Amino acid sequence: MSVLVYAQNWDGKFKKSSFELVSYGSKVAEMLNTSLICLSIGTVSDEELKKLGNYGAGKIIRVNNEFCKILDNQVYTDIIAQVALKEEASVIIISNNTEGKAVAPRLSVRLKAGMASGVSKLPLSIAPFTVYKRTYSGNAFAHLVINTDIKIITLAQNSFSLIETPNNAGIEDMSVSIDSSLLKTVIKDTQKQTGRLLLTDAEIVVSGGRGMKSPDNWGPLVELASVLGAATACSRPVSDEGWRSHEEHTGQTGKVIAPNLYIAVGISGATQHLAGVSSSKYIVAINTDKDAPIFEVAQYGIVGDALRVLPKLVEAVKELKK
Amino acid sequence: MKILVCISNVPDTTTKVKFVESDTKLDTAGIQWVINPWDELSLTRALELKDDASAGVKSVTVAHVGPATAEPTIRKALAIGADDAFRVNAEPADSYYVAAQLAEVIGREQYDLILCGIESSDYNGSMTGGMIAEFLGIPSVSAVSDIKIENGAPIVIRETDGGREVVSVPMPFVVIVQKGIAKEPRIASMRGIMTARTKPVRIYEPSAKEPLTRITVFEKPSPRAACKFIDPENPGQLIALLQNEAKVI
């Protein structure tokens, strides 16, 4: 028996979210009194793989062959399934990010393993195996029992803290035979976002809504994000109007984020917006309307005009950082 | 080309959800049911493709797993413009069960493109599309924000963590759709509502499948502490609180 974490890499590197996943896996392995195995797919250096050992991995398996170069959901499912069976994994843990959402459901069918997505706590119990997951877009959480021998969990991002458990984990290169007819995805073009902090990775997010009044007013908001080392986001009306790019839209149908600090500027806080940000650890709201629903979920609020408040905040942060 | 759009029947997204029977069931009293927002966008894009004669889309069918109470939501999809629909007459026990039922029918009826929303706003599973594809042994592309048909072959854009890729996959395959696929959901016209009444909805009894998971109880999120208000003339105080009290900057 073992717990298997699939640790995705980005151009050969792991992110903080990878280590959160491994920390979580390590605790689940402890609950089950078994060891944690981490699986990496693609080209990742020994040095980078060793980092997984710092968070409790007992063994690191690297699968790297000609079929791993691009994400093909069938190929990746096949690799993870083969490794899971070989290592007799009883729990498989994957990030609830874009790649996790693409692969984990296929794996569930392949292994006939019950799956829970968007899990944000350690299992509530081992027998029956019960997890805590987001439902109704953050308006409720469910206790979900998985009935199968193999369980699959996708972990919500930024929901579990890093725990350093140094372990001198060995690296094993595993060869996995892949049926070449599975590989059907052809990538015709790739556009990468470079130089900008990814919204889903950011620990601080500054977000603007209709209260910003015009796309020309974003200067001080972007500056506040810059001095705080934050990513920028926006509400749906703002992206629908084309004031900001769709990639910045946070909310029900946009990105769901859980930063440590979410600063909502000129956002009233409609249910659909809150669905995307309600898991943030702290919410700050700046709005002219003191009755705006955003203040019901915010810990700190300023009732005032965003365009007047923002420059003062920028100054205050600059003062602090001096 | 035949397109299938899988739809989920969910509470209107502004609903303040409540639970009954010791928090084991959703309180459905007064709830307005709607097409899951992502599925509605999938349907809109499927209909846009059908409107474009060069794309060669013959039909757009809507699929649903649920009891007869979901009929108004299916009729709404037909009113928006889908040609026909099928409903598997069963309680949607979990994503695995729903996907197994849908895959069974899709295997019989044969579709070229199967569109599923990336998530439903009730269980937030993000599972059904990928599961259908695995049951059928066909490819899936996830987080798709655009789909075009060029010379009879679909070209999709998939969002990645940190970029996007233009991808082609041979049909049949499952397209798991996210925001961006269509700008605004299409709205039913009066004529659409009239014709929807007579469009065919095939009803199938479920095949013998078992769910793999079950929800035992729901919890509401713990209420947040009351908001501390800061003088707008002195926002420096906010920065001090964020640094010293919340310790997040």
Coordinates of C-alpha atoms in Angstrom, one line a residue, chain A residues 115-232:
Chain A
M115 CA -12.9 10.7 -6.9
A116 CA -13.3 13.9 -4.9
S117 CA -12.3 17.2 -6.4
G118 CA -11.5 20.5 -4.7
V119 CA -10.7 18.9 -1.4
S120 CA -9.4 21.5 1.1
K121 CA -8.7 19.6 4.3
L122 CA -7.0 16.4 5.4
P123 CA -9.5 13.4 5.2
L124 CA -12.0 13.7 8.0
S125 CA -11.8 10.0 8.6
I126 CA -10.0 7.0 7.1
A127 CA -12.8 4.4 7.6
P128 CA -15.1 5.2 5.9
F129 CA -12.7 7.4 3.8
T130 CA -14.3 10.8 4.1
V131 CA -13.1 14.1 2.6
Y132 CA -14.1 17.7 2.9
K133 CA -14.9 19.4 -0.5
R134 CA -16.2 22.6 -1.9
T135 CA -19.7 22.6 -3.3
Y136 CA -22.2 25.1 -4.4
S137 CA -19.3 27.3 -5.6
G138 CA -18.1 27.9 -2.1
N139 CA -21.5 28.5 -0.5
A140 CA -21.2 25.1 1.1
F141 CA -18.8 22.2 1.8
A142 CA -19.7 18.5 1.7
H143 CA -18.5 15.5 3.6
L144 CA -17.9 13.0 0.8
V145 CA -17.4 9.3 1.3
I146 CA -15.3 7.4 -1.3
N147 CA -16.3 3.7 -1.3
T148 CA -13.6 2.2 -3.5
D149 CA -10.3 0.6 -2.7
I150 CA -8.4 3.2 -4.6
K151 CA -9.3 6.8 -3.9
I152 CA -8.5 9.9 -6.0
I153 CA -8.3 13.4 -4.4
T154 CA -7.7 16.7 -6.2
L155 CA -6.5 19.3 -3.7
A156 CA -7.7 22.9 -3.9
Q157 CA -4.8 25.2 -4.5
N158 CA -3.5 27.2 -1.5
S159 CA -5.6 25.2 0.9
F160 CA -2.8 23.4 2.7
S161 CA 0.4 24.9 4.2
L162 CA 3.9 23.7 3.5
I163 CA 5.3 21.2 6.0
E164 CA 9.0 20.5 5.8
T165 CA 9.7 16.8 6.6
P166 CA 13.2 16.2 5.3
N167 CA 13.5 12.8 3.8
N168 CA 16.4 11.6 1.7
A169 CA 14.2 10.2 -1.0
G170 CA 15.7 8.1 -3.7
I171 CA 14.9 8.7 -7.4
E172 CA 13.8 5.8 -9.5
D173 CA 13.5 6.1 -13.3
M174 CA 10.6 3.9 -14.2
S175 CA 10.0 2.8 -17.8
V176 CA 6.4 2.6 -18.7
S177 CA 5.3 1.2 -22.0
I178 CA 2.8 3.4 -23.8
D179 CA 0.6 2.3 -26.7
S180 CA 1.6 4.9 -29.3
S181 CA -1.9 5.0 -30.7
L182 CA -3.1 6.8 -27.5
L183 CA -1.2 9.9 -28.4
K184 CA -3.7 11.9 -30.4
T185 CA -3.2 15.5 -29.2
V186 CA -1.3 17.7 -31.7
I187 CA -0.1 21.1 -30.5
K188 CA -0.2 23.6 -33.4
D189 CA 0.8 26.7 -31.5
T190 CA 1.8 27.7 -27.9
Q191 CA 1.5 31.1 -26.3
K192 CA 3.0 31.4 -22.9
Q193 CA 2.4 34.2 -20.4
T194 CA 5.8 35.4 -19.3
G195 CA 7.1 37.9 -16.8
R196 CA 3.8 38.3 -15.1
L197 CA 2.7 36.7 -11.8
L198 CA 0.1 34.0 -12.5
L199 CA -3.2 34.9 -10.8
T200 CA -3.7 31.4 -9.5
D201 CA -0.2 31.3 -8.0
A202 CA -0.4 34.8 -6.4
E203 CA -0.5 35.2 -2.6
I204 CA -1.9 38.7 -2.9
V205 CA -4.4 39.8 -5.5
V206 CA -5.6 43.3 -6.2
S207 CA -8.9 43.2 -8.1
G208 CA -11.0 46.0 -9.7
G209 CA -14.7 46.2 -10.5
R210 CA -17.1 48.6 -12.1
G211 CA -16.4 51.1 -9.3
M212 CA -13.1 51.8 -11.1
K213 CA -15.4 53.7 -13.5
S214 CA -13.2 53.5 -16.6
P215 CA -10.4 51.4 -18.1
D216 CA -8.3 54.5 -18.0
N217 CA -8.3 54.5 -14.2
W218 CA -6.4 51.3 -13.6
G219 CA -3.0 52.9 -13.1
P220 CA -3.0 53.2 -9.3
L221 CA -4.5 49.7 -9.0
V222 CA -1.7 48.2 -11.0
E223 CA 0.8 50.3 -9.0
L224 CA -0.7 49.0 -5.7
A225 CA -0.4 45.4 -7.0
S226 CA 3.2 46.1 -8.1
V227 CA 4.3 47.5 -4.7
L228 CA 2.6 44.6 -2.9
G229 CA 4.1 42.0 -5.3
A230 CA 0.5 41.1 -6.1
A231 CA -1.3 39.9 -9.2
T232 CA -4.1 41.9 -10.7

